[in-house]
Structure formats: C-alpha cells, structure tokens
mmCIF file of C-alpha atoms and ligand atoms in Angstrom:
data_model
loop_
_atom_site.group_PDB
_atom_site.id
_atom_site.type_symbol
_atom_site.label_atom_id
_atom_site.label_comp_id
_atom_site.label_asym_id
_atom_site.label_seq_id
_atom_site.Cartn_x
_atom_site.Cartn_y
_atom_site.Cartn_z
ATOM 1 C CA MET A 77 -2.484 -9.018 6.121
ATOM 2 C CA GLY A 78 0.061 -11.066 8.020
ATOM 3 C CA GLU A 79 -2.783 -14.023 7.507
ATOM 4 C CA CYS A 80 -3.128 -13.552 4.394
ATOM 5 C CA HIS A 81 0.202 -13.453 3.480
ATOM 6 C CA ALA A 82 1.007 -16.637 5.543
ATOM 7 C CA ARG A 83 -1.956 -18.275 4.012
ATOM 8 C CA ASN A 84 -0.570 -17.176 0.391
ATOM 9 C CA ILE A 85 2.978 -17.189 0.757
ATOM 10 C CA HIS A 86 2.541 -21.583 2.465
ATOM 11 C CA PHE A 87 -0.017 -22.945 0.626
ATOM 12 C CA GLN A 88 0.077 -20.431 -3.056
ATOM 13 C CA ILE A 89 3.925 -19.494 -3.705
ATOM 14 C CA PRO A 90 5.978 -22.788 -5.206
ATOM 15 C CA ASN A 91 9.090 -23.514 -3.200
ATOM 16 C CA ALA A 92 8.400 -21.870 -0.863
ATOM 17 C CA GLN A 93 6.780 -21.775 2.695
ATOM 18 C CA VAL A 94 5.825 -20.334 6.213
ATOM 19 C CA SER A 95 9.149 -21.016 8.722
ATOM 20 C CA ALA A 96 8.116 -18.408 11.814
ATOM 21 C CA ILE A 97 5.064 -16.864 13.277
ATOM 22 C CA MET A 98 4.912 -14.440 15.610
ATOM 23 C CA ASP A 99 1.632 -12.622 17.002
ATOM 24 C CA ILE A 100 0.406 -10.744 20.076
ATOM 25 C CA ASN A 101 -3.145 -11.906 19.295
ATOM 26 C CA PRO A 102 -3.009 -16.226 21.587
ATOM 27 C CA GLN A 103 -6.590 -16.271 19.802
ATOM 28 C CA LYS A 104 -4.749 -15.604 15.981
ATOM 29 C CA LEU A 105 -1.600 -18.556 16.944
ATOM 30 C CA GLU A 106 -3.687 -20.946 17.632
ATOM 31 C CA THR A 107 -5.263 -20.237 14.865
ATOM 32 C CA ALA A 108 -2.015 -20.497 12.696
ATOM 33 C CA GLU A 109 -0.840 -23.539 14.525
ATOM 34 C CA ARG A 110 -4.061 -25.522 12.746
ATOM 35 C CA THR A 111 -3.477 -23.838 9.915
ATOM 36 C CA PHE A 112 0.477 -24.428 9.360
ATOM 37 C CA GLY A 113 1.034 -26.763 11.447
ATOM 38 C CA SER A 114 4.710 -27.413 13.136
ATOM 39 C CA VAL A 115 6.498 -23.776 12.369
ATOM 40 C CA HIS A 116 8.177 -21.688 14.759
ATOM 41 C CA PHE A 117 6.179 -19.713 17.190
ATOM 42 C CA CYS A 118 8.233 -16.870 17.814
ATOM 43 C CA SER A 119 7.703 -14.665 21.283
ATOM 44 C CA THR A 120 8.791 -11.469 20.079
ATOM 45 C CA ALA A 121 9.464 -9.923 15.673
ATOM 46 C CA LEU A 122 13.300 -9.994 17.277
ATOM 47 C CA ASP A 123 13.456 -13.709 17.369
ATOM 48 C CA LEU A 124 11.324 -14.302 14.144
ATOM 49 C CA ILE A 125 14.037 -12.266 12.475
ATOM 50 C CA HIS A 126 16.896 -13.805 13.731
ATOM 51 C CA ASP A 127 15.599 -17.554 13.430
ATOM 52 C CA PRO A 128 17.972 -19.099 11.024
ATOM 53 C CA CYS A 129 15.337 -21.739 9.580
ATOM 54 C CA VAL A 130 13.358 -17.426 8.401
ATOM 55 C CA ASP A 131 15.042 -16.884 5.038
ATOM 56 C CA ALA A 132 12.895 -13.960 4.006
ATOM 57 C CA VAL A 133 10.749 -11.933 6.390
ATOM 58 C CA VAL A 134 6.411 -10.646 5.313
ATOM 59 C CA ILE A 135 6.288 -7.584 8.310
ATOM 60 C CA ALA A 136 2.577 -6.657 8.381
ATOM 61 C CA SER A 137 2.734 -5.227 12.096
ATOM 62 C CA PRO A 138 1.389 -2.132 13.587
ATOM 63 C CA ASP A 139 2.714 0.823 10.876
ATOM 64 C CA SER A 140 4.146 2.588 13.985
ATOM 65 C CA THR A 141 6.703 -1.157 14.152
ATOM 66 C CA HIS A 142 7.425 -0.737 9.815
ATOM 67 C CA ALA A 143 10.708 0.715 10.180
ATOM 68 C CA GLU A 144 12.412 -1.178 13.103
ATOM 69 C CA LEU A 145 11.573 -4.209 12.038
ATOM 70 C CA THR A 146 12.769 -3.289 8.642
ATOM 71 C CA LEU A 147 16.180 -1.893 10.145
ATOM 72 C CA ALA A 148 15.654 -5.163 11.640
ATOM 73 C CA CYS A 149 15.875 -7.628 8.615
ATOM 74 C CA LEU A 150 18.247 -5.579 7.031
ATOM 75 C CA ASP A 151 20.514 -5.771 10.441
ATOM 76 C CA ALA A 152 19.956 -9.449 9.582
ATOM 77 C CA ASN A 153 20.724 -9.356 5.798
ATOM 78 C CA LYS A 154 16.874 -10.707 5.177
ATOM 79 C CA SER A 155 14.684 -9.617 2.547
ATOM 80 C CA VAL A 156 11.940 -8.508 3.731
ATOM 81 C CA LEU A 157 8.541 -7.588 2.189
ATOM 82 C CA CYS A 158 6.975 -4.407 4.567
ATOM 83 C CA GLU A 159 3.844 -3.413 4.456
ATOM 84 C CA LYS A 160 2.888 0.739 3.977
ATOM 85 C CA PRO A 161 3.547 2.764 5.677
ATOM 86 C CA LEU A 162 7.651 2.061 5.314
ATOM 87 C CA ALA A 163 7.414 3.075 8.057
ATOM 88 C CA PRO A 164 5.826 6.090 10.352
ATOM 89 C CA THR A 165 7.856 8.906 9.401
ATOM 90 C CA ALA A 166 9.446 9.826 6.498
ATOM 91 C CA LEU A 167 12.088 10.305 8.333
ATOM 92 C CA GLU A 168 12.155 6.765 9.750
ATOM 93 C CA ALA A 169 11.767 5.817 6.015
ATOM 94 C CA ARG A 170 15.358 7.703 4.931
ATOM 95 C CA LYS A 171 17.175 5.593 7.667
ATOM 96 C CA VAL A 172 16.328 2.351 5.824
ATOM 97 C CA ILE A 173 16.907 3.667 2.122
ATOM 98 C CA GLU A 174 20.326 4.520 3.770
ATOM 99 C CA LYS A 175 20.809 1.307 5.647
ATOM 100 C CA GLU A 176 19.736 -0.497 2.241
ATOM 101 C CA ILE A 177 22.547 1.562 0.378
ATOM 102 C CA GLU A 178 25.435 0.397 2.061
ATOM 103 C CA ILE A 179 24.050 -2.479 2.144
ATOM 104 C CA GLY A 180 24.034 -2.270 -0.986
ATOM 105 C CA ARG A 181 21.838 -4.748 -2.578
ATOM 106 C CA ARG A 182 17.404 -4.551 -2.692
ATOM 107 C CA LEU A 183 16.485 -6.324 -0.258
ATOM 108 C CA VAL A 184 13.600 -4.121 0.978
ATOM 109 C CA GLN A 185 9.716 -4.234 -1.009
ATOM 110 C CA VAL A 186 7.278 -2.019 -0.012
ATOM 111 C CA GLY A 187 3.237 -3.757 -0.102
ATOM 112 C CA PHE A 188 1.567 -1.241 -2.324
ATOM 113 C CA MET A 189 -0.435 -4.051 -4.814
ATOM 114 C CA ARG A 190 -1.869 -1.977 -6.770
ATOM 115 C CA HIS A 191 1.010 -2.037 -8.727
ATOM 116 C CA TYR A 192 -0.267 -5.886 -9.039
ATOM 117 C CA ASP A 193 -3.481 -5.238 -9.876
ATOM 118 C CA PRO A 194 -4.664 -6.601 -13.454
ATOM 119 C CA ALA A 195 -7.124 -3.531 -14.251
ATOM 120 C CA HIS A 196 -4.037 -1.499 -13.025
ATOM 121 C CA VAL A 197 -1.398 -2.525 -15.050
ATOM 122 C CA ARG A 198 -3.246 -2.311 -17.698
ATOM 123 C CA VAL A 199 -3.734 0.909 -17.255
ATOM 124 C CA LYS A 200 -0.590 1.486 -16.913
ATOM 125 C CA GLN A 201 0.426 -0.630 -19.797
ATOM 126 C CA SER A 202 -1.816 1.214 -22.020
ATOM 127 C CA VAL A 203 -0.494 5.126 -20.651
ATOM 128 C CA GLU A 204 2.955 4.034 -21.481
ATOM 129 C CA ALA A 205 1.978 2.559 -25.070
ATOM 130 C CA GLY A 206 0.838 6.280 -26.045
ATOM 131 C CA VAL A 207 -2.777 5.316 -26.084
ATOM 132 C CA VAL A 208 -3.942 8.241 -24.420
ATOM 133 C CA GLY A 209 -1.048 10.776 -25.205
ATOM 134 C CA ARG A 210 0.705 12.886 -22.182
ATOM 135 C CA PRO A 211 -1.608 12.458 -18.693
ATOM 136 C CA ILE A 212 -3.082 15.834 -18.913
ATOM 137 C CA LEU A 213 -4.986 14.332 -15.529
ATOM 138 C CA PHE A 214 -4.817 11.887 -12.896
ATOM 139 C CA LYS A 215 -8.197 11.342 -10.854
ATOM 140 C CA GLY A 216 -8.000 8.517 -7.701
ATOM 141 C CA PHE A 217 -10.229 6.853 -5.813
ATOM 142 C CA HIS A 218 -10.664 5.316 -2.257
ATOM 143 C CA ARG A 219 -13.100 4.196 -0.330
ATOM 144 C CA ASN A 220 -13.307 2.154 2.651
ATOM 145 C CA GLU A 221 -17.296 0.772 3.990
ATOM 146 C CA SER A 222 -15.867 1.654 7.904
ATOM 147 C CA PRO A 223 -12.558 3.702 8.761
ATOM 148 C CA ASP A 224 -10.106 2.288 11.311
ATOM 149 C CA PRO A 225 -10.291 2.657 14.756
ATOM 150 C CA TYR A 226 -8.381 5.278 15.542
ATOM 151 C CA THR A 227 -8.532 8.319 18.102
ATOM 152 C CA GLU A 228 -9.932 11.956 16.711
ATOM 153 C CA ASP A 229 -6.379 12.984 17.192
ATOM 154 C CA GLU A 230 -5.264 10.719 15.231
ATOM 155 C CA PHE A 231 -7.673 10.274 12.636
ATOM 156 C CA SER A 232 -7.023 12.469 9.755
ATOM 157 C CA GLU A 233 -3.167 11.867 9.742
ATOM 158 C CA GLY A 234 -4.186 8.638 9.982
ATOM 159 C CA VAL A 235 -6.341 8.226 6.880
ATOM 160 C CA ILE A 236 -3.646 10.637 5.026
ATOM 161 C CA ILE A 237 -0.506 7.951 6.156
ATOM 162 C CA ASN A 238 -2.296 4.632 5.968
ATOM 163 C CA SER A 239 -4.997 5.270 2.972
ATOM 164 C CA ALA A 240 -4.515 7.898 1.086
ATOM 165 C CA ILE A 241 -1.391 7.221 0.722
ATOM 166 C CA HIS A 242 -1.751 4.317 -1.637
ATOM 167 C CA ASP A 243 -3.653 6.805 -3.819
ATOM 168 C CA LEU A 244 -0.253 9.080 -3.590
ATOM 169 C CA ASP A 245 2.037 5.512 -4.544
ATOM 170 C CA SER A 246 -0.603 4.964 -6.910
ATOM 171 C CA CYS A 247 -0.499 8.307 -8.931
ATOM 172 C CA ARG A 248 3.600 8.911 -8.841
ATOM 173 C CA TRP A 249 3.620 4.205 -10.020
ATOM 174 C CA LEU A 250 1.102 5.120 -12.817
ATOM 175 C CA LEU A 251 2.291 7.993 -14.120
ATOM 176 C CA GLY A 252 6.510 7.358 -13.862
ATOM 177 C CA GLN A 253 6.024 11.227 -12.770
ATOM 178 C CA GLU A 254 7.361 13.258 -8.662
ATOM 179 C CA ILE A 255 4.472 14.775 -6.904
ATOM 180 C CA THR A 256 5.350 17.922 -6.722
ATOM 181 C CA THR A 257 2.646 20.105 -4.435
ATOM 182 C CA VAL A 258 -0.259 19.263 -3.277
ATOM 183 C CA HIS A 259 -3.337 20.645 -1.259
ATOM 184 C CA ALA A 260 -5.114 18.994 0.787
ATOM 185 C CA MET A 261 -8.788 19.211 2.313
ATOM 186 C CA GLY A 262 -10.890 17.774 4.865
ATOM 187 C CA THR A 263 -14.326 16.857 6.057
ATOM 188 C CA ASN A 264 -16.442 15.095 8.350
ATOM 189 C CA THR A 265 -19.186 13.233 7.999
ATOM 190 C CA ASP A 266 -19.994 11.492 10.883
ATOM 191 C CA LEU A 267 -19.975 13.537 14.019
ATOM 192 C CA SER A 268 -19.632 9.632 16.932
ATOM 193 C CA LEU A 269 -15.636 9.720 15.360
ATOM 194 C CA GLY A 270 -14.841 13.244 16.808
ATOM 195 C CA ALA A 271 -15.662 16.817 15.315
ATOM 196 C CA ASN A 272 -11.351 16.947 13.673
ATOM 197 C CA ALA A 273 -11.755 13.627 12.685
ATOM 198 C CA CYS A 274 -11.870 14.546 8.139
ATOM 199 C CA ASP A 275 -13.302 10.629 7.545
ATOM 200 C CA LEU A 276 -13.643 12.828 3.723
ATOM 201 C CA ILE A 277 -10.194 13.791 2.791
ATOM 202 C CA THR A 278 -9.729 15.433 -0.982
ATOM 203 C CA ILE A 279 -5.715 15.914 -2.362
ATOM 204 C CA HIS A 280 -4.930 18.093 -5.247
ATOM 205 C CA LEU A 281 -2.123 17.695 -7.380
ATOM 206 C CA SER A 282 0.724 18.636 -9.759
ATOM 207 C CA LEU A 283 3.150 16.991 -10.729
ATOM 208 C CA SER A 284 6.904 16.807 -11.834
ATOM 209 C CA GLY A 285 6.104 16.068 -15.701
ATOM 210 C CA GLY A 286 2.847 18.588 -15.998
ATOM 211 C CA CYS A 287 0.260 16.701 -14.760
ATOM 212 C CA LEU A 288 -2.524 17.288 -13.096
ATOM 213 C CA GLY A 289 -4.597 14.629 -9.972
ATOM 214 C CA MET A 290 -7.541 14.625 -7.821
ATOM 215 C CA ILE A 291 -7.636 12.108 -5.221
ATOM 216 C CA ASP A 292 -10.259 11.260 -2.722
ATOM 217 C CA THR A 293 -10.403 9.031 -0.267
ATOM 218 C CA TYR A 294 -13.979 8.641 1.778
ATOM 219 C CA VAL A 295 -13.615 5.701 4.666
ATOM 220 C CA ASN A 296 -16.429 5.634 6.222
ATOM 221 C CA ALA A 297 -18.880 5.252 2.800
ATOM 222 C CA LYS A 298 -20.447 3.277 4.057
ATOM 223 C CA TYR A 299 -21.533 0.787 0.399
ATOM 224 C CA GLY A 300 -19.088 -1.346 0.365
ATOM 225 C CA TYR A 301 -14.972 -0.835 -0.278
ATOM 226 C CA GLU A 302 -13.464 -0.140 -4.238
ATOM 227 C CA VAL A 303 -10.910 1.530 -5.206
ATOM 228 C CA GLY A 304 -10.206 2.940 -9.412
ATOM 229 C CA VAL A 305 -8.145 4.882 -11.550
ATOM 230 C CA GLU A 306 -8.274 7.119 -14.366
ATOM 231 C CA ILE A 307 -5.890 9.286 -16.727
ATOM 232 C CA VAL A 308 -6.834 11.640 -19.035
ATOM 233 C CA GLY A 309 -4.665 11.831 -21.587
ATOM 234 C CA GLU A 310 -4.366 14.823 -24.755
ATOM 235 C CA ILE A 311 -5.837 12.123 -27.155
ATOM 236 C CA GLY A 312 -8.246 10.081 -24.775
ATOM 237 C CA ALA A 313 -9.149 8.737 -21.167
ATOM 238 C CA ILE A 314 -8.198 5.545 -19.205
ATOM 239 C CA GLN A 315 -10.034 4.417 -16.513
ATOM 240 C CA THR A 316 -9.534 0.774 -13.917
ATOM 241 C CA GLU A 317 -12.716 -1.306 -14.632
ATOM 242 C CA PRO A 318 -15.531 -1.547 -12.162
ATOM 243 C CA SER A 319 -15.272 -3.903 -10.044
ATOM 244 C CA THR A 320 -17.749 -6.031 -9.309
ATOM 245 C CA GLY A 321 -19.315 -9.460 -8.555
ATOM 246 C CA ASN A 322 -21.392 -11.244 -10.681
ATOM 247 C CA VAL A 323 -24.626 -9.699 -12.054
ATOM 248 C CA LEU A 324 -27.211 -10.723 -9.689
ATOM 249 C CA ARG A 325 -30.830 -9.955 -12.626
ATOM 250 C CA SER A 326 -34.526 -10.437 -9.810
ATOM 251 C CA GLN A 327 -37.874 -8.992 -9.139
ATOM 252 C CA ARG A 328 -37.027 -6.890 -12.201
ATOM 253 C CA SER A 329 -33.940 -5.044 -11.706
ATOM 254 C CA SER A 330 -30.421 -6.033 -12.009
ATOM 255 C CA SER A 331 -27.391 -5.970 -9.297
ATOM 256 C CA GLN A 332 -23.686 -6.407 -8.639
ATOM 257 C CA THR A 333 -22.088 -7.130 -5.786
ATOM 258 C CA ILE A 334 -19.549 -4.545 -4.542
ATOM 259 C CA HIS A 335 -16.422 -5.732 -2.236
ATOM 260 C CA ALA A 336 -16.189 -5.246 1.204
ATOM 261 C CA ASP A 337 -12.562 -4.437 1.526
ATOM 262 C CA TRP A 338 -9.274 -5.195 0.416
ATOM 263 C CA LEU A 339 -8.613 -8.590 0.683
ATOM 264 C CA GLN A 340 -11.452 -9.551 -1.369
ATOM 265 C CA ARG A 341 -10.904 -6.348 -3.585
ATOM 266 C CA PHE A 342 -6.850 -7.577 -4.096
ATOM 267 C CA GLU A 343 -6.932 -10.837 -4.423
ATOM 268 C CA VAL A 344 -4.649 -11.146 -6.442
ATOM 269 C CA ALA A 345 -2.567 -8.831 -6.536
ATOM 270 C CA TYR A 346 -1.828 -9.678 -3.400
ATOM 271 C CA LEU A 347 -1.070 -12.874 -4.798
ATOM 272 C CA SER A 348 0.814 -11.651 -7.212
ATOM 273 C CA GLN A 349 2.765 -9.419 -5.286
ATOM 274 C CA LEU A 350 4.091 -12.376 -2.979
ATOM 275 C CA HIS A 351 5.344 -14.244 -6.159
ATOM 276 C CA ALA A 352 6.752 -11.480 -7.086
ATOM 277 C CA TRP A 353 8.839 -10.901 -4.212
ATOM 278 C CA CYS A 354 9.245 -14.615 -4.270
ATOM 279 C CA ALA A 355 10.386 -14.877 -7.371
ATOM 280 C CA SER A 356 13.044 -11.721 -6.987
ATOM 281 C CA LEU A 357 14.926 -14.046 -3.837
ATOM 282 C CA ASP A 358 15.846 -16.120 -5.997
ATOM 283 C CA GLY A 359 16.964 -13.393 -8.222
ATOM 284 C CA ALA A 360 14.896 -12.434 -10.815
ATOM 285 C CA THR A 361 14.802 -8.632 -12.384
ATOM 286 C CA ASP A 362 11.908 -6.936 -11.126
ATOM 287 C CA ASN A 363 10.141 -4.002 -10.872
ATOM 288 C CA THR A 364 8.679 -4.585 -7.025
ATOM 289 C CA PRO A 365 8.119 -1.254 -5.198
ATOM 290 C CA THR A 366 10.660 -0.346 -3.127
ATOM 291 C CA ALA A 367 11.974 1.326 -0.143
ATOM 292 C CA TRP A 368 12.409 4.489 -2.451
ATOM 293 C CA ASP A 369 9.013 4.560 -3.268
ATOM 294 C CA GLY A 370 7.930 3.631 0.495
ATOM 295 C CA TYR A 371 9.878 6.877 1.268
ATOM 296 C CA SER A 372 8.673 9.379 -1.562
ATOM 297 C CA SER A 373 5.188 8.188 -1.189
ATOM 298 C CA LEU A 374 5.585 9.141 2.645
ATOM 299 C CA ILE A 375 6.819 12.645 1.594
ATOM 300 C CA ALA A 376 3.798 12.963 -0.670
ATOM 301 C CA ALA A 377 1.926 12.226 2.820
ATOM 302 C CA GLU A 378 3.463 14.484 5.091
ATOM 303 C CA ALA A 379 3.274 17.118 2.572
ATOM 304 C CA CYS A 380 -0.943 15.726 2.774
ATOM 305 C CA VAL A 381 -0.786 16.401 6.145
ATOM 306 C CA ARG A 382 0.962 19.571 7.448
ATOM 307 C CA SER A 383 -1.367 20.882 4.016
ATOM 308 C CA LEU A 384 -4.889 19.560 5.729
ATOM 309 C CA GLN A 385 -3.054 21.334 8.654
ATOM 310 C CA ASN A 386 -2.762 24.414 7.928
ATOM 311 C CA GLY A 387 -4.634 25.143 4.767
ATOM 312 C CA THR A 388 -1.861 25.538 2.249
ATOM 313 C CA SER A 389 -1.148 24.672 -0.461
ATOM 314 C CA GLU A 390 2.817 22.381 0.555
ATOM 315 C CA GLN A 391 5.663 21.827 -1.914
ATOM 316 C CA VAL A 392 6.832 17.874 -2.146
ATOM 317 C CA SER A 393 10.581 17.921 -2.314
ATOM 318 C CA TYR A 394 11.982 14.752 -2.369
ATOM 319 C CA GLY A 395 15.881 15.471 -3.323
ATOM 320 C CA PRO A 396 17.654 13.384 -5.292
ATOM 321 C CA MET A 397 16.349 9.200 -6.138
ATOM 322 C CA PRO A 398 19.740 7.693 -5.108
ATOM 323 C CA ASP A 399 20.885 5.973 -8.580
ATOM 324 C CA PHE A 400 21.128 2.421 -6.474
ATOM 325 C CA TYR A 401 17.544 2.749 -7.292
ATOM 326 C CA ALA A 402 17.427 3.737 -10.483
ATOM 327 C CA ALA A 403 17.365 0.662 -11.976
ATOM 328 C CA SER A 404 13.982 -0.255 -10.837
ATOM 329 C CA ASN A 405 12.252 2.962 -11.565
HETATM 330 C C1 LIG B 178 -6.146 -0.521 4.446
HETATM 331 O O1 LIG B 178 -4.244 -0.583 5.659
HETATM 332 C C2 LIG B 178 -4.957 -0.813 3.197
HETATM 333 O O2 LIG B 178 -3.967 -1.182 2.783
HETATM 334 C C3 LIG B 178 -6.056 -1.105 2.519
HETATM 335 O O3 LIG B 178 -5.194 -1.322 0.910
HETATM 336 C C4 LIG B 178 -6.588 1.131 2.318
HETATM 337 O O4 LIG B 178 -7.532 0.190 0.922
HETATM 338 C C5 LIG B 178 -7.566 0.812 3.643
HETATM 339 O O5 LIG B 178 -8.028 2.284 3.403
HETATM 340 C C6 LIG B 178 -6.361 0.680 4.793
HETATM 341 O O6 LIG B 178 -7.609 1.216 5.938
#
C-alpha cells in the first residue's frame, strides 16, 4: 500500500512530492531509491515523522502500529493519512480522537478509499437524492482471492478488523446511520488454515435509522477480488455496477476479467483519496473519512468479534459523536 500511495503522490498529484520514506524491507528501499531518487531514507518511523522536510505523513505500516504512529504525527502537529484500521483497538483509536480534539484541528484522515470509488459515490448520491426512497436494507459483499497470512488464533479477528471493517464503514457512510446491533457468523472453508479460522464471515446488522444490513466477507474466494453494495429502499434499489474488465469473445463464448486485488479494483479511488487529502492540506473543506469514522468502525468491528466468539447478537455503542466531527459528517 505504501508503494502505491508514494507513487501516486510523487507522480500524479501536482504540488506534492515524496520527501522521505521509511520501510523495514531493504528490497523495497532499493526500489524506492530507483523510483524517487534523492529522498530521505529514514531508519525509523519516528525519524520520518520528525524530519523537517516532511509536511504530512502517510501511514501504511502494519496495523498494530497505526495508532502509535498517528499519535506521534499529532504530537508533531503533522497531518496524517492513516491506512485502516486507525488502531489495533477502539480504545487506542479513542486516544487519537481525544488528541485531535485537544489540538483543535482536523489532522487525521483514515484510508477508507471506497468513499472515493466512483461506483460507491454514485450509490451514495442516488440514495441521498431519494431515488430509492427510505433505505431499508444494506447488502455488501467483499471477496479476497486469498487470505492474509494470519495465524489460526488471530485469523477470524483479522478478517473482521482488517477486511470487514471496510464493509462496516461503507454501511455507516452510505446510509448516514450508525450501526446499533451486529450478529456475526463464520465458517471455515479451508482446513489448511486451521479449523477455527473463519475465512467466510457473515454479519447481520441493524442501524439507527431503522435500516437492516447483511454483509458477507469471504477472504478465500480463489476466483479474484470483488466488492459491491446494494441499497434497497421503500421504492427502489440501487447497486454498484460490476467492476470488471473488457468483454472477451472467443470460441463461441464471452467472458470478462475480474480484478486480482484491491490495488486494481480501487486504483481510481486510491488516487482520488490522495487528491482529496492533499487538497485538505491546502485548506480545502473536505468530507474525508475522519478519526471518528476510524473509531466507530472499530467499535462495530469489535462487537462483531465478540458476537462471533460468543454466538450472540451484540449491541454497538459509540457514545455521542463529539461536535468537533459534526461538520464533516
Ligand atoms: C486489505 O487490507 C484492504 O484494505 C482491502 O481493501 C480489503 O478489501 C482486503 O480485504 C484487506 O485485506
């Protein structure tokens, strides 16, 4: 992800450039040197954050480091685009919110890039324009070709906190409602992952505006990468269009390619996300996903983890959204 963001910033965004890079992988650093030339190569993330030539920071490090590094950026008074999840736990995400409010300026954007995917944006605009009437059902599907290399013990939690968190965020964002109850179920389709590793997770939800939701996140789909949503309303329904490649006709059949991964599927969204982030650094008013979105999605995701573990429906309770975040929601 870091490489994708760095290339986009350096080569696609006017008035922005990569000035420093930190990566624990020496091979990535060699590639970066060839790609970006004379940037500062920092040996620690903190060195990069405090480097005077750095105005703003993109965090694409392992999930467990996100909150700690975001807080370091806030301490240095630097804006940050942090990949999801904002933190390994909602408790740590709360610290980010408290720090940002204490500073009194929006400095954190969370990498929920679906907010910049044209198909998702069209669905949101249509729903807001009342085209389907009052929304009554959200349906989301999310397929990864193969799972991340989690251990069996942390597998199911990883699927929820790292993958399904996008679906939980989409649901909140597209409907403009908060998730109030979740019920998650999981199954293992591949014993080589360990019998307790749920590579298919379904989540049923209810939302504050009376809408219901159903999500399936299947991280071992083998055929490719796909994400989509449908919103059913009282007088209509709208879906994201299938995002596939050109139609190939051959040997009396026709076929379409399917994306391999999120980098292909969300190529346009990743770039638009950076455009919006950089514009917000220049003072543009923005609607970008906030630390509150990062926190709320983690609260919902943790409720899903509890639900999966206990076989229960779980209440989701965030507490009231601080006024500080109201303007952008
Ligand atoms: C990955 O980390 C992402 O963020 C992708 O957008 C998501 O679709 C995938 O499931 C995650 O593993």
